[in-house]
Rosetta silent file (secondary structure, phi, psi, omega in degrees, C-alpha in Angstrom):
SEQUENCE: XXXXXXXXXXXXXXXXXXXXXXXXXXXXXXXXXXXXXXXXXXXXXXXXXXXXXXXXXXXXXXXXXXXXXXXXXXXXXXXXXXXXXXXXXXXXXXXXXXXXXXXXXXXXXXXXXXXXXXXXXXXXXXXXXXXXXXXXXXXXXXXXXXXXXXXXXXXXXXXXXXXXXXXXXXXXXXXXXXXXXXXXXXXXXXXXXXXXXXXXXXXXXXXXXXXXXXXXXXXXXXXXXXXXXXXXXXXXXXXXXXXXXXXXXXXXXXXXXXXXXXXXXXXXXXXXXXXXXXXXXXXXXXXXXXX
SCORE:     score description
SCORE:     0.000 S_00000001
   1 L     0.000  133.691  174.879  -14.126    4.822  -12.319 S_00000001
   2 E  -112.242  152.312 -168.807  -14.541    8.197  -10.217 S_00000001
   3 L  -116.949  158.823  170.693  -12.397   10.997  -10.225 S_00000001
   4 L  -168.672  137.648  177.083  -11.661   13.426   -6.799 S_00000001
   5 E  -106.967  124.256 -173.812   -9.520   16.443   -7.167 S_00000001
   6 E  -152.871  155.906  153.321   -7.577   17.138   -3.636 S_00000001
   7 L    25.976   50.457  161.604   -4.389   18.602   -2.221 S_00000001
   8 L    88.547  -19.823  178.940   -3.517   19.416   -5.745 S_00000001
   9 E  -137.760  169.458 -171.602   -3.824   15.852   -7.919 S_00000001
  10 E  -106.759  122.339  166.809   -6.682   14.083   -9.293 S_00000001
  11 L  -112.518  141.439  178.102   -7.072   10.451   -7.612 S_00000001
  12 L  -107.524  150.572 -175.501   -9.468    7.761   -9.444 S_00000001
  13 E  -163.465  159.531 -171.135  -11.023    5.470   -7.005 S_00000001
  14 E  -133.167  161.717  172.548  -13.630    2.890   -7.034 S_00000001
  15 E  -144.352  160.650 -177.633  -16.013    1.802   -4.268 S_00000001
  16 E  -121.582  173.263  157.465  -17.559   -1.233   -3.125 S_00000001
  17 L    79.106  165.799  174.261  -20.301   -2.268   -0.802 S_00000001
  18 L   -53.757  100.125 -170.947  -23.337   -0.817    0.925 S_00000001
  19 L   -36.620  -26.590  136.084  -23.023    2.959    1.543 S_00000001
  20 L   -25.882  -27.450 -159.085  -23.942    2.561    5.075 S_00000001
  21 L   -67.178 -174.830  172.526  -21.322   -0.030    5.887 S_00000001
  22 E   -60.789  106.505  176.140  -18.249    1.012    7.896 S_00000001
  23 E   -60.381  142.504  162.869  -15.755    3.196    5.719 S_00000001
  24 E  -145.072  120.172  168.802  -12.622    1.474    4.850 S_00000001
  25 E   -92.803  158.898  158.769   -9.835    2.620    2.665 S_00000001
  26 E  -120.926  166.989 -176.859   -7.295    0.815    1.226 S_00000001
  27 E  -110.693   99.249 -169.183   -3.999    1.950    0.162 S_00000001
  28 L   -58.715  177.874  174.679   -2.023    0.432   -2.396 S_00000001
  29 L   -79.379 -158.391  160.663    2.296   -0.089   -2.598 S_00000001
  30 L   -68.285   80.541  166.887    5.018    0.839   -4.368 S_00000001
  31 L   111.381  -31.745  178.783    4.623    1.178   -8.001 S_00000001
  32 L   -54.495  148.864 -172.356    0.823   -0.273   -7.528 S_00000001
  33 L  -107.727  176.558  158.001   -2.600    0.121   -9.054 S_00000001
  34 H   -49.753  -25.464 -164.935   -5.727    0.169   -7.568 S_00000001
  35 H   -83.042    5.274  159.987   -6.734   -3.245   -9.267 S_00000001
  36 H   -33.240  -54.014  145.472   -3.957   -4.412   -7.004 S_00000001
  37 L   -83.375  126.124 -165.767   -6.966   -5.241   -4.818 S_00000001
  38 L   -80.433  141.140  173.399   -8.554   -7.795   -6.120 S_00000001
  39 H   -46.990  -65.796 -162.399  -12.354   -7.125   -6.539 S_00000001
  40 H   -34.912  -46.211 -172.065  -12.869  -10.578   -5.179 S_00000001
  41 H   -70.308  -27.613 -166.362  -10.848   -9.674   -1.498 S_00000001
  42 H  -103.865   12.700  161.331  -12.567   -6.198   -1.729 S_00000001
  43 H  -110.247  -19.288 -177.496  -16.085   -7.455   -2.073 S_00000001
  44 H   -80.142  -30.123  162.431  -15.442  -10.056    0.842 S_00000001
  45 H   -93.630   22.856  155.158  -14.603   -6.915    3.331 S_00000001
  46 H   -91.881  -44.682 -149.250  -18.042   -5.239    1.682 S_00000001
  47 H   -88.552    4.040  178.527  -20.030   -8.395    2.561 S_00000001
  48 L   -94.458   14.042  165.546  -18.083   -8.241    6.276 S_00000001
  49 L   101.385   24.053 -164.205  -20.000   -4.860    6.342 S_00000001
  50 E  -120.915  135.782  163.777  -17.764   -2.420    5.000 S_00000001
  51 E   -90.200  135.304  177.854  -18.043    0.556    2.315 S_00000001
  52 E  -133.986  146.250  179.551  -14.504    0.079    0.512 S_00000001
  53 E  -125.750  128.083  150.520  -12.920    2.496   -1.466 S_00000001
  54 E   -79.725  133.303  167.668   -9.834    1.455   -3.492 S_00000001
  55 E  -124.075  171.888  179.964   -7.627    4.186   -5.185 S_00000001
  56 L  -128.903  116.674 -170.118   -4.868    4.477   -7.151 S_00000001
  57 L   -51.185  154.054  177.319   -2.012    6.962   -5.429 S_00000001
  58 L   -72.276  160.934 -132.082   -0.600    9.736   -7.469 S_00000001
  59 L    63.710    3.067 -173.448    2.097    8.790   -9.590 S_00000001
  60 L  -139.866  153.218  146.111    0.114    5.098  -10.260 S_00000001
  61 L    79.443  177.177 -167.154   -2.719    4.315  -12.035 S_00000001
  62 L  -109.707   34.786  156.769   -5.182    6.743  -14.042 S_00000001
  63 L   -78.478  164.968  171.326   -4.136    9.275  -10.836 S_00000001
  64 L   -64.432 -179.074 -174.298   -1.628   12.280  -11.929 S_00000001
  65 L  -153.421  143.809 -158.415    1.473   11.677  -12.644 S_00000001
  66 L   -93.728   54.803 -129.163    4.407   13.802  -11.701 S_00000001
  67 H  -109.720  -19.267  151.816    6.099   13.305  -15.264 S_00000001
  68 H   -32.604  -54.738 -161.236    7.181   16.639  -14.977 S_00000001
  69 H   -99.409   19.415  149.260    9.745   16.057  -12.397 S_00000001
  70 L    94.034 -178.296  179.628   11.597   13.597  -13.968 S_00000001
  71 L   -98.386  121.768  149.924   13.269   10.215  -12.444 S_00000001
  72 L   -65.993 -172.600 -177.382   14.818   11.225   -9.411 S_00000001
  73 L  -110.348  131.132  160.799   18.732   10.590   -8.367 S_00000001
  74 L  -112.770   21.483  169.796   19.291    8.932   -5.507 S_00000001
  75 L   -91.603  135.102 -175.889   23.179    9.240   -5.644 S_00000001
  76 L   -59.453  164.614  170.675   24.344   12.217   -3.430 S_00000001
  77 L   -96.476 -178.887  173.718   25.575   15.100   -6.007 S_00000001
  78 L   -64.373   -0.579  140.601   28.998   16.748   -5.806 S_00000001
  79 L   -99.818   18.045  172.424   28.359   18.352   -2.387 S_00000001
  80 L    81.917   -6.764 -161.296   27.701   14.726   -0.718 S_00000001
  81 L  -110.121  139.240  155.575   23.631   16.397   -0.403 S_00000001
  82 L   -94.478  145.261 -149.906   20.816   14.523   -2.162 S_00000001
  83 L   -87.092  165.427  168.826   18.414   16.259   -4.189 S_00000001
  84 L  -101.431  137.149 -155.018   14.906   16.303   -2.736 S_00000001
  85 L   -54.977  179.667  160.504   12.287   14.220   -3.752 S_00000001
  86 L   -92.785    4.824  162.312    9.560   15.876   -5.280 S_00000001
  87 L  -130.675 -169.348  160.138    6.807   14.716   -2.933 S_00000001
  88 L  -152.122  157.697 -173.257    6.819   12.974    0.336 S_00000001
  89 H   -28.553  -56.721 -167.103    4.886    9.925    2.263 S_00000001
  90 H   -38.756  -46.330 -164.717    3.156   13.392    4.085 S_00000001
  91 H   -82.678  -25.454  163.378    1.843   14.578    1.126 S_00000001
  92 H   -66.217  -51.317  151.399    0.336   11.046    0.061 S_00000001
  93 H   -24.587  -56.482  156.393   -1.087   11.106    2.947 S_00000001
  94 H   -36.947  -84.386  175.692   -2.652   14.584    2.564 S_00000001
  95 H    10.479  -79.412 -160.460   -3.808   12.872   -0.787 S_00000001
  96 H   -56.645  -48.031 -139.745   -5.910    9.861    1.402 S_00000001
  97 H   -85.221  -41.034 -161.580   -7.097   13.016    3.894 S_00000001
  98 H   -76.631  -57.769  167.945   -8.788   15.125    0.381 S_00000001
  99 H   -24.228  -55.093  173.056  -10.197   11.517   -0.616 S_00000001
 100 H   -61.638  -41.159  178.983  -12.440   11.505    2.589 S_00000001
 101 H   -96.824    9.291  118.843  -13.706   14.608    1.647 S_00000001
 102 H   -51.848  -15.940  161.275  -14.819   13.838   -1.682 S_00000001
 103 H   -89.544  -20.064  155.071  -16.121   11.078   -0.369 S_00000001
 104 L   109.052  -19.545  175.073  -18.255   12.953    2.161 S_00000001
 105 L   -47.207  100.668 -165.988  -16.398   11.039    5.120 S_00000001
 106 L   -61.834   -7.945 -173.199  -15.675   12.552    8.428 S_00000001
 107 L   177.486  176.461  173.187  -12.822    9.655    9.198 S_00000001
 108 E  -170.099  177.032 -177.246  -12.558    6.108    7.986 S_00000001
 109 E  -110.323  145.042 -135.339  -10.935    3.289    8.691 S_00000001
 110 E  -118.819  119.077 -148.914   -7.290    3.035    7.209 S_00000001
 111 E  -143.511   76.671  176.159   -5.901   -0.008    5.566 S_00000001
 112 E   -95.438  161.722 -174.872   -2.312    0.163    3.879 S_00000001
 113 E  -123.801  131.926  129.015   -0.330   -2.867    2.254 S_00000001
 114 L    95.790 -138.071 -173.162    3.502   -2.422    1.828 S_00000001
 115 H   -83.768   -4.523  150.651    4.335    1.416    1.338 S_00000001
 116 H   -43.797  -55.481 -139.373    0.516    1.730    1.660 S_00000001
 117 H   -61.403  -55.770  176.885    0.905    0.293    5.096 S_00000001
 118 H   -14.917  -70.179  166.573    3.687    3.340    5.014 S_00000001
 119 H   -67.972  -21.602  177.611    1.198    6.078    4.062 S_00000001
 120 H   -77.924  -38.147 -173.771   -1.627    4.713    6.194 S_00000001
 121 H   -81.455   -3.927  170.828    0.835    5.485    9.769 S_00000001
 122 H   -69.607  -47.187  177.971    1.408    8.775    7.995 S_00000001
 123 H   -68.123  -31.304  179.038   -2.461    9.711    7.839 S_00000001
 124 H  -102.806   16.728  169.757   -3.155    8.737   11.074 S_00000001
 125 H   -81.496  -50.295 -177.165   -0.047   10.405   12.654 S_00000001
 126 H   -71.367  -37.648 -178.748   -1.311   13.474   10.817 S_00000001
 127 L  -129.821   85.088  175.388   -5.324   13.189   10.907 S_00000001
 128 L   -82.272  -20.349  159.056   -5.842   11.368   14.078 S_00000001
 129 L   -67.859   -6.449 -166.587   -9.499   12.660   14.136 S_00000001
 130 L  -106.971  -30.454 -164.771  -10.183   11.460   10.739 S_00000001
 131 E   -56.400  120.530  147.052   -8.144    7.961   11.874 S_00000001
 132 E   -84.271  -89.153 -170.492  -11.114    4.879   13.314 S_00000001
 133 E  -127.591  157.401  148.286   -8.826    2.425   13.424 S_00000001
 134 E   -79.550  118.767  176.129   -4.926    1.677   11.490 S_00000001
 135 E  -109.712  127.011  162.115   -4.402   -1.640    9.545 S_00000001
 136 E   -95.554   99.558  152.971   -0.327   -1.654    8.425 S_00000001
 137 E   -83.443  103.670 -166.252    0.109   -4.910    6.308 S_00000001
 138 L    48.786   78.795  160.612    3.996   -5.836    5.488 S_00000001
 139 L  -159.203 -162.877  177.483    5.355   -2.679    5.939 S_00000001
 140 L  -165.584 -173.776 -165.590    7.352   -0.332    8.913 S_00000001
 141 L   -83.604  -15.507 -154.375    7.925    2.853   10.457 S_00000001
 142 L  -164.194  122.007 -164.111   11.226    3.542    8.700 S_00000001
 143 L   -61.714    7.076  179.747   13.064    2.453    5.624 S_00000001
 144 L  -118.573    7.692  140.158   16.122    1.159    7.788 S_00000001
 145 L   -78.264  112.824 -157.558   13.980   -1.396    9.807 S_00000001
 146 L    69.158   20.018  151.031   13.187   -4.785    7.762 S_00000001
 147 L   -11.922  117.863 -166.397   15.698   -3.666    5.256 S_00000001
 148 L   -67.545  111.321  154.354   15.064   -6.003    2.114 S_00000001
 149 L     8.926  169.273  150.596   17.366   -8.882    1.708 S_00000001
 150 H   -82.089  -19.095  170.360   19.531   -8.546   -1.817 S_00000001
 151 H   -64.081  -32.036 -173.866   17.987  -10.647   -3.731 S_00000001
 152 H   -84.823  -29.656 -164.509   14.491   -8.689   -2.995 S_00000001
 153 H   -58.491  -40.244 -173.310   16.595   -5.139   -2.961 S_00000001
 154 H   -65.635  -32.760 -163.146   17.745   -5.847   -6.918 S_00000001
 155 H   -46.782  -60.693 -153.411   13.614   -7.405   -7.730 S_00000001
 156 H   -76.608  -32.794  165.100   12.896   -3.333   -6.736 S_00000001
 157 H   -81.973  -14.525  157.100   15.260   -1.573   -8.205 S_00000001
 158 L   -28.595  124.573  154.032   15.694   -4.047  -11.512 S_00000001
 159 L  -122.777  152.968 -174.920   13.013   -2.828  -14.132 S_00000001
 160 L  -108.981 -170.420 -149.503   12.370   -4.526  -17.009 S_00000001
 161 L   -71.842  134.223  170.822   12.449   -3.761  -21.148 S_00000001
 162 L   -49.755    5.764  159.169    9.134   -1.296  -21.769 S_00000001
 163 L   -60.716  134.102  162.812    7.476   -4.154  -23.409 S_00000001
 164 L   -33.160  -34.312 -153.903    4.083   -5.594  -22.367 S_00000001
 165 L  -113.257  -31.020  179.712    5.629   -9.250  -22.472 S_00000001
 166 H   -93.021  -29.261  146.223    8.736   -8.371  -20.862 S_00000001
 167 H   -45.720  -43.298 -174.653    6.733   -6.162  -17.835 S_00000001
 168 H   -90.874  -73.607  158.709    4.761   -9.526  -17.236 S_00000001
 169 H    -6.197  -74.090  168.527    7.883  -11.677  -17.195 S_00000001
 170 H   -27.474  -66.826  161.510    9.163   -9.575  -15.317 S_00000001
 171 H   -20.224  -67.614 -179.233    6.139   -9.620  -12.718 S_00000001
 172 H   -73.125  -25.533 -177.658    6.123  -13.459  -12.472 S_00000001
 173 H   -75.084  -43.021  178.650    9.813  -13.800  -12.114 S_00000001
 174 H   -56.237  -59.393 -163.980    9.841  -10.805   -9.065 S_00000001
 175 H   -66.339  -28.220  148.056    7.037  -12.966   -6.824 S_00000001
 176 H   -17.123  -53.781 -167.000    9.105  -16.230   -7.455 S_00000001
 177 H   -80.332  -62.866 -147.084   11.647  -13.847   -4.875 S_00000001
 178 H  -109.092  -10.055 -178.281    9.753  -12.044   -3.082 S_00000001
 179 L   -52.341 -166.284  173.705    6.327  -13.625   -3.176 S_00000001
 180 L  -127.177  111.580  177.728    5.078  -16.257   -0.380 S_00000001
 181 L   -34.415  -24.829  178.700    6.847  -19.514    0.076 S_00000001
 182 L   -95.395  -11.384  167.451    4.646  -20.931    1.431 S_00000001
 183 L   -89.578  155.230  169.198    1.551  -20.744   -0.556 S_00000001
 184 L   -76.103  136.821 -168.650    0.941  -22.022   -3.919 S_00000001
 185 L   -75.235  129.838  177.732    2.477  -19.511   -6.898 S_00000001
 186 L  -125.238   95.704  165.401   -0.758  -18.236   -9.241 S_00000001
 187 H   -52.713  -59.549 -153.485    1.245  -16.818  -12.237 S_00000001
 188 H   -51.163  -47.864  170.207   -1.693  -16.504  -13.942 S_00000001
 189 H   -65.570  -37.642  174.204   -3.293  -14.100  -11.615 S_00000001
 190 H   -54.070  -27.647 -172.208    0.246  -12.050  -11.476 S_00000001
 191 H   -78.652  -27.793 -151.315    0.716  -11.987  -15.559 S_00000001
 192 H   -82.707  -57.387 -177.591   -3.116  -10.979  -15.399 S_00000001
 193 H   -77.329  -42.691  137.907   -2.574   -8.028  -12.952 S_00000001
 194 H   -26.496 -100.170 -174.366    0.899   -7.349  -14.684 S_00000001
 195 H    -3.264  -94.492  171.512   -0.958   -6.909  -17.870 S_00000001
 196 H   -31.812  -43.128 -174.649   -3.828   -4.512  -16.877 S_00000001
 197 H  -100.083    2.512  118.575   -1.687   -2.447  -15.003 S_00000001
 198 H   -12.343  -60.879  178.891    0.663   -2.387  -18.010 S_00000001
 199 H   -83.469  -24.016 -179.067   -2.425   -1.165  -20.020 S_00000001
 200 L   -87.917 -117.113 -152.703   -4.097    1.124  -17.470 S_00000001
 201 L  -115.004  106.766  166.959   -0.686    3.338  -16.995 S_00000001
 202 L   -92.710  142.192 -165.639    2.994    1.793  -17.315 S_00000001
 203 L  -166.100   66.605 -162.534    5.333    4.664  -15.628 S_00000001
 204 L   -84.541    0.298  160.625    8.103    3.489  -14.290 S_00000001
 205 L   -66.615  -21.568  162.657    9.767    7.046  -13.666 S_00000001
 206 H   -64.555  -43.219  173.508    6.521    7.032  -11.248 S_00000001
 207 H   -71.530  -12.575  172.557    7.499    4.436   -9.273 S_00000001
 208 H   -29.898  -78.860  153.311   10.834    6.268   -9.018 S_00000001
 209 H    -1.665  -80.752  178.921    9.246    8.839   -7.602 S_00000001
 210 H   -77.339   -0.683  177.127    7.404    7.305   -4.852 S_00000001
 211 H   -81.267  -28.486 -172.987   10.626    5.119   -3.863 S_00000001
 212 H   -68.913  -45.629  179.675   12.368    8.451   -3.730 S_00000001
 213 H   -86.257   -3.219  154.880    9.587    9.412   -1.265 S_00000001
 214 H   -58.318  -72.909 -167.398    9.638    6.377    1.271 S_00000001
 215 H   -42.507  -12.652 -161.728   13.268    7.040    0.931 S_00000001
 216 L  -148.761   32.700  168.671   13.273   10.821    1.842 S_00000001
 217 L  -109.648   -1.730  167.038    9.981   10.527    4.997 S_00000001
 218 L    80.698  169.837  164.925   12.293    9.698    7.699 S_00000001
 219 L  -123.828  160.272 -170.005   10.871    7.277   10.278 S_00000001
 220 L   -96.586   17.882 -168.406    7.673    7.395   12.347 S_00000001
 221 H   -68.907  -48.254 -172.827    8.481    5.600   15.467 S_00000001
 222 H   -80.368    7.178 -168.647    8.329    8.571   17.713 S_00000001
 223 H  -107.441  -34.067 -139.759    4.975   10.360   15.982 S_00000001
 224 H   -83.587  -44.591 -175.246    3.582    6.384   15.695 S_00000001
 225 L   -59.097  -35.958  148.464    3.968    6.175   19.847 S_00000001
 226 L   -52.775  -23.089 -165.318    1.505    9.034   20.144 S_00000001
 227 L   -65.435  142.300  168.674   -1.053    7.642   18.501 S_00000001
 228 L  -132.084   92.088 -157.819   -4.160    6.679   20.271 S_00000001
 229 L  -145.554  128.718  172.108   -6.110    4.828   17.412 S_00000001
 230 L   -78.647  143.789 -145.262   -7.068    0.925   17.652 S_00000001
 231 E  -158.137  137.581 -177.887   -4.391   -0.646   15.260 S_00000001
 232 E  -139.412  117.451  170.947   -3.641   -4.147   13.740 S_00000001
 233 E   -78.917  103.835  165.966    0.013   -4.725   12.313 S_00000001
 234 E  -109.728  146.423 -124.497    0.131   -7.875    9.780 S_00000001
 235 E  -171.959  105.349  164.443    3.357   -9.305    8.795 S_00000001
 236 E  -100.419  152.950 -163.049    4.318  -12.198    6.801 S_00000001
 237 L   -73.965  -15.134  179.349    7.322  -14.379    8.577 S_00000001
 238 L  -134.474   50.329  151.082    9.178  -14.809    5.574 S_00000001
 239 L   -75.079  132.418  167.029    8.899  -11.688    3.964 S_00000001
 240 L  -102.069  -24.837  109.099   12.031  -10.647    2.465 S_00000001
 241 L     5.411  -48.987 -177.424   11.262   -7.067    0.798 S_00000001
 242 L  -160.686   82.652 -149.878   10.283   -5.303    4.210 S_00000001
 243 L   -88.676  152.407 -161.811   11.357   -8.562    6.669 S_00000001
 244 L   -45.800   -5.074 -170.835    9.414   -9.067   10.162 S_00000001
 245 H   -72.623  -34.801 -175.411   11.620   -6.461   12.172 S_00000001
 246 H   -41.048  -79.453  163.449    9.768   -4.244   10.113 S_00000001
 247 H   -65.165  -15.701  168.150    6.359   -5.131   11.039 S_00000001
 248 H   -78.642  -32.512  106.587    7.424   -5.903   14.741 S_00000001
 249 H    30.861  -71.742  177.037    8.635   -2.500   14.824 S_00000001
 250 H   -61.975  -90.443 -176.641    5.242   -0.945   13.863 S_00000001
 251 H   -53.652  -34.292  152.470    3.421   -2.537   16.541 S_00000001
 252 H   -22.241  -47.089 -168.126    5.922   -1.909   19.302 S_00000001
 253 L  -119.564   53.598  142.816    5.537    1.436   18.700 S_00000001
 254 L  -116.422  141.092 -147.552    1.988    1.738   18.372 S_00000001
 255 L   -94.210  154.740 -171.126    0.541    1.793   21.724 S_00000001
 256 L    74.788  -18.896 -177.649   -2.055   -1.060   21.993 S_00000001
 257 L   -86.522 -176.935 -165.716   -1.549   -2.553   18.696 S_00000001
 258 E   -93.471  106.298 -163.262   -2.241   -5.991   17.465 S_00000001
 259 E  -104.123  110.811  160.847    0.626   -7.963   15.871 S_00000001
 260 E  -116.578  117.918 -167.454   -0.531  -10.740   13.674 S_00000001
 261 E  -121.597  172.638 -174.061    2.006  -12.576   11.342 S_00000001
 262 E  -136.507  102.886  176.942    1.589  -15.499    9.228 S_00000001
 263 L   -63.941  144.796 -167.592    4.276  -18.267    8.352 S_00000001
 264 L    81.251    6.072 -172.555    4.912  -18.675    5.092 S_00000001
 265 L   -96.743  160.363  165.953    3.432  -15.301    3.868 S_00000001
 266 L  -136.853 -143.709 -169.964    6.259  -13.096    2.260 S_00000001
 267 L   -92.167   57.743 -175.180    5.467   -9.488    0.333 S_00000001
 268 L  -139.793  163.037  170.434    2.073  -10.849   -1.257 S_00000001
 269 L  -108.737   67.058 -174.064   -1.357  -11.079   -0.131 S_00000001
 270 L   -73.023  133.317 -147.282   -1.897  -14.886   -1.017 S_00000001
 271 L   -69.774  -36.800  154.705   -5.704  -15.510   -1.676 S_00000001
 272 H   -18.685  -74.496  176.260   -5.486  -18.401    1.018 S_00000001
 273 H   -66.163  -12.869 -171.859   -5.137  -16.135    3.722 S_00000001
 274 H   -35.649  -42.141 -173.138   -7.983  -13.380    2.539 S_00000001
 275 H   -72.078  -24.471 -165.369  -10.405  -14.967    4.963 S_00000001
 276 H  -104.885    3.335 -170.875   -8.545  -14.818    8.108 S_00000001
 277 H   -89.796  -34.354  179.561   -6.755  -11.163    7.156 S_00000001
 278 H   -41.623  -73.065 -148.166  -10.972  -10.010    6.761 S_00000001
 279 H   -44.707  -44.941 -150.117  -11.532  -11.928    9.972 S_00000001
 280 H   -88.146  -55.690  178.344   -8.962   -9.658   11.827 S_00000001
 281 H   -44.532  -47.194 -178.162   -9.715   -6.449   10.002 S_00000001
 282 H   -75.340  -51.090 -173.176  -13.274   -6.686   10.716 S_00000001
 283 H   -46.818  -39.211 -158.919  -12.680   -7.782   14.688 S_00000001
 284 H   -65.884  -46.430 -153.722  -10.461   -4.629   14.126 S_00000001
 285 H   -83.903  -32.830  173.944  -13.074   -2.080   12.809 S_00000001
 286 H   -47.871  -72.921 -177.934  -16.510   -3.690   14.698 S_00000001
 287 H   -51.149  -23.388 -178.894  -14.344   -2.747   17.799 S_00000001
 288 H   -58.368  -43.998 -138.263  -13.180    0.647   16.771 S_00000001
 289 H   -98.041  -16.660 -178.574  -17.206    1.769   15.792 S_00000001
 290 L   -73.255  161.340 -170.997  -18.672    0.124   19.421 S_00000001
 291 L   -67.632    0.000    0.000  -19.372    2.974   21.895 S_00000001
């Protein structure tokens, strides 16, 4: 595990692949760890030529943690005004921007999943020189586009008993909702990845935190229509958690980008698909780096 101190927090990050290859970060979710990416998916976009760095955003993970500032409220107070979070997407962003330069990296190529996906059009709205190309995976410019179903809206706000065994229950019971229908369910790997990230930091005033900051970043539609950065949107069709308007949304208003969805995908990365989500990613980044 490596440490980088930036923009104020400490981020741990791991890397894969030949130092030569093509940088690519990824970004993690809501509430997510780094091991969130599975080694296995993040050695198959090393052997497609890639340097990959995984991290785990502050508030997640063996990153800081804001424990100071409490669980925010997200009920207005007794002037109708909501308090403010204590970060924002922007500043997560920053975050991924201090990463490159502890990493020695003049730009990279930018890979978010879910409120990753989130933080990834935030870095390249803000550090379009540092930007090669934008991958957004299930996610959208703005927390009132692909608005989550109710059944997925209680899985996120729902938390379960501070136990180990009731946090993996918990786990297997969410992707039953929100997971992808269409694929076969592998409990094993969720209670597995449950677990670990149980043991590496449980903090569930963190994920507060960073819901409070999706919740209080506004939408990107009109900074995402500036951009001029080669860009691939991916989108499962029956996601219910951040549902296809979302990801059609994102590519609409990225000029040029690539809209690939998948039936039968929901808010998971099901290991089925790894190979053709590579396939695209790589088509994506080969093209970014020719002259």
């Amino acid at each position: 595990m490596n440490r980088a101190t930036t923009n104020g927090v400490e981020i741990a990050y791991e890397a894969f692949g030949p130092p030569a290859g093509r940088p690519l970060l990824l970004i993690m979710g809501l509430g997510s760890q780094l091991i969130n990416w599975d080694v296995e998916l993040c050695e198959l976009f090393a052997d497609s030529g890639h340097r990959v760095v995984r991290f785990d955003n502050r508030d997640a993970g063996l990153s800081t943690h804001f424990h100071e500032a409490g669980v925010p409220h997200f009920n207005p107070g007794p002037d109708g005004v909501l308090a403010p979070p204590p970060y924002l997407l922007e500043d997560m962003a920053d975050d991924t921007a201090g990463l490159l330069d502890a990493l020695g990296w003049d730009a990279a190529h930018v890979l978010g999943a879910s409120m990753g996906g989130m933080i990834a059009q935030s870095f390249a709205i803000r550090h379009p020189s540092r930007t090669l190309s934008l991958t957004s995976i299930m996610s959208t410019p703005s927390p009132h586009i692909g608005s989550p179903t109710p059944e997925a809206m209680a899985v996120l706000v729902t938390r379960s008993a501070p136990e180990r065994d009731a946090v993996v229950r918990r786990a297997i019971e969410s992707r039953r909702v929100i997971g992808s229908p269409g694929y076969p369910a592998d409990d094993e790997r969720v209670a597995r990845l449950a677990g670990e990230s149980f043991d590496r930091a449980y903090d569930p005033a963190g994920f507060a935190r960073q819901l409070a900051a999706i919740r209080g970043s506004g939408d990107r539609t009109a900074a995402l229509r500036e951009l001029s950065v080669p860009a691939l949107v991916i989108h499962g069709e029956a996601d219910p958690l951040v549902r296809p308007p979302g990801g059609q949304a994102t590519a609409d208003a990225i000029p040029g980008a690539k809209l690939l969805t998948f039936p039968g995908m929901g808010h998971d990365l099901p290991r089925e698909l790894w190979p053709d989500i590579v396939a695209a990613v790589t088509d994506l980044t080969e093209r970014a780096h020719r002259p």
